[in-house]
mmCIF file of C-alpha atoms in Angstrom:
data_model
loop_
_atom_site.group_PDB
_atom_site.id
_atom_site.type_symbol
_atom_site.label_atom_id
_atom_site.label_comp_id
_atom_site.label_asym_id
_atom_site.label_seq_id
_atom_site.Cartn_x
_atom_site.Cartn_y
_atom_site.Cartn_z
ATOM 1 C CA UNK A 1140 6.528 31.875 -94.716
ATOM 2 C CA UNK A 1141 3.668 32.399 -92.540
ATOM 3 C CA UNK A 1142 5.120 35.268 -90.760
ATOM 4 C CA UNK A 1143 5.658 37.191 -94.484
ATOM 5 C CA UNK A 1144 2.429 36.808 -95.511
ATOM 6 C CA UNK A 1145 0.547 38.429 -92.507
ATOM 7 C CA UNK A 1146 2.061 41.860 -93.391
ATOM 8 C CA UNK A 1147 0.949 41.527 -97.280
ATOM 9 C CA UNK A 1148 -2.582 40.506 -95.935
ATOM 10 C CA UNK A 1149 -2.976 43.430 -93.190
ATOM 11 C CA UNK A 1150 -2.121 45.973 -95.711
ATOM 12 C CA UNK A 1151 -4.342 44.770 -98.294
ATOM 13 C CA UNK A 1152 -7.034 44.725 -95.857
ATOM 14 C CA UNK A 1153 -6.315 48.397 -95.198
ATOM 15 C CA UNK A 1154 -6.524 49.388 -98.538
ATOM 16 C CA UNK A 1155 -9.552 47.405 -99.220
ATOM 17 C CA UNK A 1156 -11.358 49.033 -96.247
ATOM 18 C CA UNK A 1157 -10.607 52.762 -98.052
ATOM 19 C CA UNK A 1158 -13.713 54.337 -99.581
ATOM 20 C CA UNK A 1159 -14.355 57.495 -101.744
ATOM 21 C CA UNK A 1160 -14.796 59.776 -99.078
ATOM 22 C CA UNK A 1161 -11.125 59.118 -97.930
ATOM 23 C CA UNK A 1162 -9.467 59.684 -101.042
ATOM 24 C CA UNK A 1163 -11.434 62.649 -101.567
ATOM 25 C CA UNK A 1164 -10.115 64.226 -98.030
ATOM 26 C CA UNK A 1165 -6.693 62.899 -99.244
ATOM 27 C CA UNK A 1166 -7.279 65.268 -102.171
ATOM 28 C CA UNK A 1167 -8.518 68.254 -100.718
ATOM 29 C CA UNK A 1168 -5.808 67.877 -97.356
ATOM 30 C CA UNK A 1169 -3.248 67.809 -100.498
ATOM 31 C CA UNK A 1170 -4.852 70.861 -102.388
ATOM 32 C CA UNK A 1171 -5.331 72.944 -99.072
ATOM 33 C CA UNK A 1172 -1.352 72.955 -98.662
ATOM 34 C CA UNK A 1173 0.000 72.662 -102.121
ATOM 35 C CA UNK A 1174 -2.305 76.046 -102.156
ATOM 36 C CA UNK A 1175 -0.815 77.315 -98.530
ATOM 37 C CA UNK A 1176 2.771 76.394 -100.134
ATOM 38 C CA UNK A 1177 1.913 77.955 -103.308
ATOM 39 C CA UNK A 1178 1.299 81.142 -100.999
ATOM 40 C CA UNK A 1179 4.068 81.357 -99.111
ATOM 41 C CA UNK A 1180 6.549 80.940 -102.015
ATOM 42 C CA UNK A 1181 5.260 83.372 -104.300
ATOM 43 C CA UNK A 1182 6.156 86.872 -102.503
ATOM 44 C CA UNK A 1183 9.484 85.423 -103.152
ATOM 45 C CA UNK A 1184 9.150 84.653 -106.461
ATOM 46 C CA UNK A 1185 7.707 87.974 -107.028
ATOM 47 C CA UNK A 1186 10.543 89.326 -105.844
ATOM 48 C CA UNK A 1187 13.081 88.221 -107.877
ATOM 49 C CA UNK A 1188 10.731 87.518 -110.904
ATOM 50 C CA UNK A 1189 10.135 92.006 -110.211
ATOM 51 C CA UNK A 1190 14.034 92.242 -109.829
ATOM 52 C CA UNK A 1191 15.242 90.926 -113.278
ATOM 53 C CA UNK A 1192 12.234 92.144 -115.378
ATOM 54 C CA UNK A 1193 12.183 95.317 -117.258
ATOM 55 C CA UNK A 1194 12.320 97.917 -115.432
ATOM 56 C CA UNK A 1195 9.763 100.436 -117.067
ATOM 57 C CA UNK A 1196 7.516 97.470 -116.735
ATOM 58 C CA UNK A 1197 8.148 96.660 -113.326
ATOM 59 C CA UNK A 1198 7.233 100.656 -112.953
ATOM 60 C CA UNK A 1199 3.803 100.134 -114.415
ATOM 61 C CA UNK A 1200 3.006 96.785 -112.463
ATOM 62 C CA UNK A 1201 3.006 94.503 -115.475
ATOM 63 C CA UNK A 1202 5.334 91.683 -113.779
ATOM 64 C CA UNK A 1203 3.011 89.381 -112.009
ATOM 65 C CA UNK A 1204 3.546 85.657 -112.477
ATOM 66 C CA UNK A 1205 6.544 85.480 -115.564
ATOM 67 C CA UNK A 1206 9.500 87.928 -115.801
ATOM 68 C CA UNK A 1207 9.670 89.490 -119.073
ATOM 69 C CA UNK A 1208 12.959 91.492 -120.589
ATOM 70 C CA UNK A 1209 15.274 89.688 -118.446
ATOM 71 C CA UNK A 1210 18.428 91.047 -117.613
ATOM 72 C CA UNK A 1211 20.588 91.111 -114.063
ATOM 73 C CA UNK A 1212 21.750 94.865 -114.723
ATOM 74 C CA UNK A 1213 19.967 95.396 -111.600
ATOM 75 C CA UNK A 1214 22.006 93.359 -109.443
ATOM 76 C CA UNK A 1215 25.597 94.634 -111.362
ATOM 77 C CA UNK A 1216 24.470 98.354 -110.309
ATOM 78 C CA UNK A 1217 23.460 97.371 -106.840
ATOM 79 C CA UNK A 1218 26.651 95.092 -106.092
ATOM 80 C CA UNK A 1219 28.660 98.523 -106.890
ATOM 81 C CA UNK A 1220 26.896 99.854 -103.976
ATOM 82 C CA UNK A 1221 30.011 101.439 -101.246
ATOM 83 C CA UNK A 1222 30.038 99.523 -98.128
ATOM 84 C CA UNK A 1223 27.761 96.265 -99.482
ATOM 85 C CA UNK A 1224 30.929 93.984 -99.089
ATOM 86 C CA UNK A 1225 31.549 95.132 -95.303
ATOM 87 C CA UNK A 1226 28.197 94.895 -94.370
ATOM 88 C CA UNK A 1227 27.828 91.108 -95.756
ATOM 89 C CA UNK A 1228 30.808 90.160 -93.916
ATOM 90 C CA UNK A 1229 29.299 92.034 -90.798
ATOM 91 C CA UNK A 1230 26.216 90.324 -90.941
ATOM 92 C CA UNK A 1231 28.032 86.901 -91.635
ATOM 93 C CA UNK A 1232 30.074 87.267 -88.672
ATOM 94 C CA UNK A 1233 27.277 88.643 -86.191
ATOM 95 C CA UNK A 1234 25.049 85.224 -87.740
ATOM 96 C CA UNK A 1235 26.938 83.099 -87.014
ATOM 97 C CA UNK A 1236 29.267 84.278 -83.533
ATOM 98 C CA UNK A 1237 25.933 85.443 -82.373
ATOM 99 C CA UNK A 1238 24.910 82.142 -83.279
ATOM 100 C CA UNK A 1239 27.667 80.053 -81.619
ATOM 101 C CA UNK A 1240 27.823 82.014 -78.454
ATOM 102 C CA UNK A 1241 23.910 81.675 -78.123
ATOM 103 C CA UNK A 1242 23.782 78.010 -78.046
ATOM 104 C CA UNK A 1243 26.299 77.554 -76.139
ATOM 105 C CA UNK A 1244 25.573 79.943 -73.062
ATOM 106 C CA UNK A 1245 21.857 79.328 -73.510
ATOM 107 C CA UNK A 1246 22.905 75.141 -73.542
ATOM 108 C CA UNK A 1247 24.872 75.501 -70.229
ATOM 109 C CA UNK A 1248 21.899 77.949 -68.082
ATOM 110 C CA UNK A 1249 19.524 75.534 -69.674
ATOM 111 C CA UNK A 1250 21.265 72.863 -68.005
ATOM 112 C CA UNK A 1251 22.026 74.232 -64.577
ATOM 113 C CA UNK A 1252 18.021 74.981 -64.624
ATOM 114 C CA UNK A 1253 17.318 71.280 -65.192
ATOM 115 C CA UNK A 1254 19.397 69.667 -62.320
ATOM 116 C CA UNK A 1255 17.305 69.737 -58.911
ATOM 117 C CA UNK A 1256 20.844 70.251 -56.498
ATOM 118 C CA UNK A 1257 21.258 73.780 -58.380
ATOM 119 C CA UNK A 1258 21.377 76.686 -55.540
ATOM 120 C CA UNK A 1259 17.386 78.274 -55.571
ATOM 121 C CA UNK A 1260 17.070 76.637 -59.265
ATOM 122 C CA UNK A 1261 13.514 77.693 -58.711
ATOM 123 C CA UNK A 1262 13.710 81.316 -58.178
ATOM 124 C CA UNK A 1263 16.465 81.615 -60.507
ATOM 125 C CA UNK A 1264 14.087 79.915 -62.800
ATOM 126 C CA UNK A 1265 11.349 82.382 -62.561
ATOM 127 C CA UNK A 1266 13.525 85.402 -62.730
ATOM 128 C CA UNK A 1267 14.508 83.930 -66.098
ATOM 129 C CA UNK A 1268 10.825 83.783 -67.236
ATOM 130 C CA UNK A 1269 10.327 87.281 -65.890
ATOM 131 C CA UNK A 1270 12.534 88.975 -68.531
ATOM 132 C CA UNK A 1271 10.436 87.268 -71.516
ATOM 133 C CA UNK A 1272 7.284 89.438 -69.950
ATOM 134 C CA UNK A 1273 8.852 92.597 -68.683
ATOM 135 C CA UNK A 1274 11.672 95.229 -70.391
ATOM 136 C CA UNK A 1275 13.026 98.321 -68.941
ATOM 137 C CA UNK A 1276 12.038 100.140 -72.491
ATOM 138 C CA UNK A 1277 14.371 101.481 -75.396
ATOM 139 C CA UNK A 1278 16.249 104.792 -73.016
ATOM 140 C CA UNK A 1279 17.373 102.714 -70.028
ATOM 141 C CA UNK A 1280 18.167 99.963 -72.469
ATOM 142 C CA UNK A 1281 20.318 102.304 -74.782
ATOM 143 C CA UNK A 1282 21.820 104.206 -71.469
ATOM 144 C CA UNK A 1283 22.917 100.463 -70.203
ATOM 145 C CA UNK A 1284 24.500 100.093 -73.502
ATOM 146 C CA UNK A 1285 26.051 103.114 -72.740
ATOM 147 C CA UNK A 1286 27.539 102.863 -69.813
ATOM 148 C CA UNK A 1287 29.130 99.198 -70.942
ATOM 149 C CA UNK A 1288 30.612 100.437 -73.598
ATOM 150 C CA UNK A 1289 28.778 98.944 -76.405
ATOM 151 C CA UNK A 1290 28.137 101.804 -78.593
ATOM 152 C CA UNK A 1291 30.196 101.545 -81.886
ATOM 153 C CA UNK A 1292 31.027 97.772 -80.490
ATOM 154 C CA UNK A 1293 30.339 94.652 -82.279
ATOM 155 C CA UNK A 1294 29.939 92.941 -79.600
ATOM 156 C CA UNK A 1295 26.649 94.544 -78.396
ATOM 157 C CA UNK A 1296 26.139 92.454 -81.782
ATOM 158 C CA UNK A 1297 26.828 89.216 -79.392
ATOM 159 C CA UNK A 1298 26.334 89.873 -75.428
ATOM 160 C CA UNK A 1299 22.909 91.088 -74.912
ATOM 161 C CA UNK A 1300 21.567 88.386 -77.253
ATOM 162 C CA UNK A 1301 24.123 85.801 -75.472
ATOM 163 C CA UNK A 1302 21.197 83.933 -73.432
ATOM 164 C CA UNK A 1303 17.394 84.050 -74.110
ATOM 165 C CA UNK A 1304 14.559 82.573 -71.669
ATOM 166 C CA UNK A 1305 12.350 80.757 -74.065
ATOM 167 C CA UNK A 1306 15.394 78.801 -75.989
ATOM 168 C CA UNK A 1307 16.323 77.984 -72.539
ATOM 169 C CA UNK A 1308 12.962 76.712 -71.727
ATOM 170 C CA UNK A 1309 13.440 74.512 -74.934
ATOM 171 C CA UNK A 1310 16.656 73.222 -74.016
ATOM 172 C CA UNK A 1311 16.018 72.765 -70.321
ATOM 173 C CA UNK A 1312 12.746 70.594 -71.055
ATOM 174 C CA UNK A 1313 14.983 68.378 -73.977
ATOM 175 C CA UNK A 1314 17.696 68.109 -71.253
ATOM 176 C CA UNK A 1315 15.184 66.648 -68.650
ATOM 177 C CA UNK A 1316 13.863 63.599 -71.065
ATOM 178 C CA UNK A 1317 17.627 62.399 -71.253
ATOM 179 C CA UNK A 1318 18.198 59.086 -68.907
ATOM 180 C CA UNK A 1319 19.430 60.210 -65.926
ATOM 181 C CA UNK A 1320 20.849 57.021 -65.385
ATOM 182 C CA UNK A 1321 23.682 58.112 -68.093
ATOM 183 C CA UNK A 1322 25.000 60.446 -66.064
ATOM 184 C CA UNK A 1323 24.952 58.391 -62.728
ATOM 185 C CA UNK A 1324 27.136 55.938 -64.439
ATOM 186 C CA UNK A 1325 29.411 58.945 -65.249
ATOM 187 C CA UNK A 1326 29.301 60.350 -61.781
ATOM 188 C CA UNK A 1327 30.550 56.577 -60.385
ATOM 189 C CA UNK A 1328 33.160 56.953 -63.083
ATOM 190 C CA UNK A 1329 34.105 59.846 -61.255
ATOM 191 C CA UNK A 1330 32.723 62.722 -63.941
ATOM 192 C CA UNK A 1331 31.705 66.230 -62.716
ATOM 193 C CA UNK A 1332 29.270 68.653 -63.941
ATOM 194 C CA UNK A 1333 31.812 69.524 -67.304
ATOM 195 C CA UNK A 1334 32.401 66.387 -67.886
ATOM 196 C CA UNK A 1335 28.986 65.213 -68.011
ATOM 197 C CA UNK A 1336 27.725 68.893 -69.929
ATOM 198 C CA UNK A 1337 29.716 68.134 -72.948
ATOM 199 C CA UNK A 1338 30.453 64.867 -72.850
ATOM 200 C CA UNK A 1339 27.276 63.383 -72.735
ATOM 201 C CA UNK A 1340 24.242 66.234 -72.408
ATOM 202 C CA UNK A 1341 25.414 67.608 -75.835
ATOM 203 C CA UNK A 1342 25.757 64.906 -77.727
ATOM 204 C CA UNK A 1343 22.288 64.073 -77.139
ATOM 205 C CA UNK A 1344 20.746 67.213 -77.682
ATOM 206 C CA UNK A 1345 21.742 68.002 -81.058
ATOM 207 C CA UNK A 1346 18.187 68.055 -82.558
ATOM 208 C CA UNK A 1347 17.388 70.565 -79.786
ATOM 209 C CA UNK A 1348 20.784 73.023 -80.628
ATOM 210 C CA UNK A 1349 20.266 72.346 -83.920
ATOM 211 C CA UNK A 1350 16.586 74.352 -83.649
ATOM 212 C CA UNK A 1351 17.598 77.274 -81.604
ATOM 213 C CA UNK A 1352 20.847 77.543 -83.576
ATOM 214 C CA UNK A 1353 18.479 78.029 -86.502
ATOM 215 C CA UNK A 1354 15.576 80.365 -84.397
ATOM 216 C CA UNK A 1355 19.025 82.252 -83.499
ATOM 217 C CA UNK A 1356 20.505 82.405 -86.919
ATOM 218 C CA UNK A 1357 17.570 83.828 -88.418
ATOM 219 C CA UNK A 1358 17.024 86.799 -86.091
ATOM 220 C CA UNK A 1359 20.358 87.714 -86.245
ATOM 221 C CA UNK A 1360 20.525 87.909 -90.059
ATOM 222 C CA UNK A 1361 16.681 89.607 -89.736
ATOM 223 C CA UNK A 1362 17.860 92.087 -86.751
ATOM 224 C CA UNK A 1363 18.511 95.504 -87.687
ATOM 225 C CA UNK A 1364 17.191 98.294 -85.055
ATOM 226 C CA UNK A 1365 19.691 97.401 -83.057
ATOM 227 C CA UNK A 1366 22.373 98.883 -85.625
ATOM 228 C CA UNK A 1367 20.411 102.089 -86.107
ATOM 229 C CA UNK A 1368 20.090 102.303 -81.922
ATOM 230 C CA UNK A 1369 23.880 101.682 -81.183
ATOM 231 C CA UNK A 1370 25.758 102.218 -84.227
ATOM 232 C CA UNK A 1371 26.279 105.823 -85.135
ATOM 233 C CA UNK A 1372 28.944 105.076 -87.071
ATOM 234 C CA UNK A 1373 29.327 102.700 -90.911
ATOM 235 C CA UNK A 1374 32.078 100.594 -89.702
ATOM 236 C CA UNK A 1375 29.716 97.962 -88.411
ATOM 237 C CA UNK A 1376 26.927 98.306 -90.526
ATOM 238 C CA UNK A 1377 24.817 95.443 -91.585
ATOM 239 C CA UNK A 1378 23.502 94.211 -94.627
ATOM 240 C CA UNK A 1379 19.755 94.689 -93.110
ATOM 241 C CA UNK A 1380 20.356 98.009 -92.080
ATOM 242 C CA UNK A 1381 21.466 98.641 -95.396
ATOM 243 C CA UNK A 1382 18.742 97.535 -96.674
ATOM 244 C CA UNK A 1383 16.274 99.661 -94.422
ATOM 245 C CA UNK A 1384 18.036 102.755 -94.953
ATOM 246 C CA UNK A 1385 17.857 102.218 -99.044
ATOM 247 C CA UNK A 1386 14.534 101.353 -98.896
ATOM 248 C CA UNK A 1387 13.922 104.600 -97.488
ATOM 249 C CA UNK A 1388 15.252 106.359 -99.845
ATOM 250 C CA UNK A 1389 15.280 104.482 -102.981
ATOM 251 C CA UNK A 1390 14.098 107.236 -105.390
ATOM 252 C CA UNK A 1391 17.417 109.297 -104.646
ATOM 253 C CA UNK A 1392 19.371 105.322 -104.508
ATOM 254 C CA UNK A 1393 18.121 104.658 -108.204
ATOM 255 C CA UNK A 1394 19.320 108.606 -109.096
ATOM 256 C CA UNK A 1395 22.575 107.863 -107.950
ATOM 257 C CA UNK A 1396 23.000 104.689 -109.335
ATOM 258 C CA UNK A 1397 22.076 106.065 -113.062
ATOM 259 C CA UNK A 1398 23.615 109.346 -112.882
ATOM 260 C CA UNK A 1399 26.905 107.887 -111.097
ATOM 261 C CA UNK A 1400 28.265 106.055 -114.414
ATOM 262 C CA UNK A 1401 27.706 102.915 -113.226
ATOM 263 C CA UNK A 1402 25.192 101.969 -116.125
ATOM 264 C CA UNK A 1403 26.092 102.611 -119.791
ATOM 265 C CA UNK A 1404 22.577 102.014 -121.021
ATOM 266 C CA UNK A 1405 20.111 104.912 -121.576
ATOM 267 C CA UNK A 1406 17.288 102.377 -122.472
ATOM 268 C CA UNK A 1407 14.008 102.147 -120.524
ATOM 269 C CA UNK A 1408 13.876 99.190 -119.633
ATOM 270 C CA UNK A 1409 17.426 99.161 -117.956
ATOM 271 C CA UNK A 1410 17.154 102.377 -116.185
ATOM 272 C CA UNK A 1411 16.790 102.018 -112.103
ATOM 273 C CA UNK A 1412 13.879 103.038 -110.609
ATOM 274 C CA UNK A 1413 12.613 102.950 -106.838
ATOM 275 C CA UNK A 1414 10.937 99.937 -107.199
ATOM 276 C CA UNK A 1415 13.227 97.726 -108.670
ATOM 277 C CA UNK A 1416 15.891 98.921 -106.099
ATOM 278 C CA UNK A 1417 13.533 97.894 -103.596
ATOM 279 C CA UNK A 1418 13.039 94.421 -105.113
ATOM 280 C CA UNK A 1419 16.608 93.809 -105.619
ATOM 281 C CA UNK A 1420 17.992 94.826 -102.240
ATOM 282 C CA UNK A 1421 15.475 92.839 -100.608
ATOM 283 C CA UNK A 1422 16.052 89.114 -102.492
ATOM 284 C CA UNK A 1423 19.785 90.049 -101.926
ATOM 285 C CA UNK A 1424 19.403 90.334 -98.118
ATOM 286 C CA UNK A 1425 16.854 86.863 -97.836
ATOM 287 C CA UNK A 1426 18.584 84.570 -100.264
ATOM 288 C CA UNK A 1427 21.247 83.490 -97.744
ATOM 289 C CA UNK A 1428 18.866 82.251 -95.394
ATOM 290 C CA UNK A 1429 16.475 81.072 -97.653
ATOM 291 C CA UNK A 1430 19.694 78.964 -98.984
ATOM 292 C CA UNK A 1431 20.441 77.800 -95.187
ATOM 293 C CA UNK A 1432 17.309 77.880 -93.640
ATOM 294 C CA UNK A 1433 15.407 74.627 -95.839
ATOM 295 C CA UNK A 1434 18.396 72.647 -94.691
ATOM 296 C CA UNK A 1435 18.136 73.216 -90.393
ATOM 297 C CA UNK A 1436 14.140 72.753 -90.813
ATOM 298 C CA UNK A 1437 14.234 68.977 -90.616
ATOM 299 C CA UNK A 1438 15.508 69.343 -86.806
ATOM 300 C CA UNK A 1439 12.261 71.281 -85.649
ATOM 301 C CA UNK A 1440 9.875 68.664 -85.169
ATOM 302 C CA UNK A 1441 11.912 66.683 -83.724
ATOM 303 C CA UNK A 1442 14.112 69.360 -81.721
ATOM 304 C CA UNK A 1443 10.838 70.694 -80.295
ATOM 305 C CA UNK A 1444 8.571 67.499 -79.801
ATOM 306 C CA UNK A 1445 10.894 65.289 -78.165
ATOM 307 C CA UNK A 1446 11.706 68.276 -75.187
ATOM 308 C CA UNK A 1447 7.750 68.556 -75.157
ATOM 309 C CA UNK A 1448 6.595 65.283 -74.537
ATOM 310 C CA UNK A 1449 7.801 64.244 -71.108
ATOM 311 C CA UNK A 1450 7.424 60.577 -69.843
#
């Protein structure tokens, strides 16, 4: 009975010893980030409040915190859009190959950098750090691309991005804090390097794949000069390159769209202009990550923290 009470009487201690000046930081430590959340949320909300509002007011800037004249003929004219449908399934397919191919290339170089018997593991180290400092420059990038055969290829979508130095710095400090008495036992068991890779350096560093599967997943969905560098042609157009190229010319996108017969409404307040193309391509393009991207964030701390602190 003893040993129940002593946690009942510690914490009321601790709450007893609280004074006015720590509830008031509690407060304003509360207020500073509901504010900072309030911040970062709203140019989304803005967005999308801007993209089903009237139009004519959305013109003249009168959509600020509530939509008003709420419709989604917006979104039915841009969905008509030729080539949206290939370029979603382009950019779903780069995501998440890019994705899978990332992890796992950058997982096994991360590893080979954190055993000690790999051949010159510390010059092949550095060279590795190098390329996050130094870059040959956009023309003897593009003339490499070239001369692979990458041009009009999906997979320059996949191989230059295959490996990256700083998730492999991630992964190779995470792989280090694992026991290395695990995989002694599995070398007496008679385990080699694959064995012990995926059998048991994997499975332990999920939190850590987890967060560069996410870091990866986002660029790729976000990347888009590489499509206008290396894609001449439509066939592998993305949904962000869509988006930068209507951007760019959404006055003649919002002509089209109201002189092509897709709308059978003359009013104001339905008619496309450049801005509210602008608003609706753009909360098209982020709501898939915003949708995935809540869900992976629990891993970071942890993914990140537990490969930083070593000992």
């Amino acid at each position: 009975m003893l040993s129940k009470r002593i946690p009942l009487r510690v914490s009321a201690r601790l709450k007893s010893r609280r004074t006015a000046g720590d509830t008031v930081i509690d407060i304003l430590i509360c207020l500073f980030f509901g504010i900072f959340a309030i911040i970062c949320i709203y140019p989304f909300y803005y967005i999308f409040i801007n993209s089903i509002s009237a139009n004519d007011l959305v013109e003249r800037g009168r959509i600020v915190f509530l939509p008003q004249g709420i419709h989604f003929n917006n979104y039915a004219k841009v969905l008509e859009l030729k080539g949206l449908g290939m370029a979603v399934v382009n950019s779903l397919l780069r995501t998440g190959l890019g994705t899978v191919v990332h992890v796992i290339s950058t997982a096994f170089v991360g590893y080979a950098m954190s055993r000690q018997e790999f051949w010159h593991r510390k010059f092949w180290y550095r060279f590795m750090i190098i390329t996050m400092y130094l870059s040959a420059g956009v023309v003897p990038v593009y003339l490499n691309m070239r001369m692979l055969g990458l041009l009009n290829n999906f997979m320059v979508y996949i191989l230059p991005g295959a490996v990256s130095a700083y998730n492999m710095i991630l992964i190779k400090t995470y792989m280090e804090s694992i026991a290395v008495s695990l995989e002694e036992s599995a070398v007496l068991d008679g385990a080699g390097y694959a064995v012990r890779f995926t059998r048991i350096i994997l499975p332990l560093s999920k939190p850590i794949l987890a967060t560069v599967a996410v870091f990866k997943a986002v660029n790729e969905w976000n990347a888009y000069m590489d499509t206008i560098l290396y894609m001449s042609s439509g066939k592998f157009q993305t949904l962000q390159s869509m988006l930068w190229r209507y951007l760019n010319q959404a006055t003649e996108l919002s002509k089209m769209l109201m002189n092509g017969g897709i709308s059978d409404s003359a009013a104001a307040s339905f008619e496309l202009n450049p801005i509210s193309v602008r608003h609706t391509l753009t909360f098209i393009t982020v709501l898939p990550i915003l949708c995935v991207y809540p869900y992976f964030q629990r891993f970071f701390v942890k993914g990140i923290m537990i490969g930083a602190v070593k000992g």
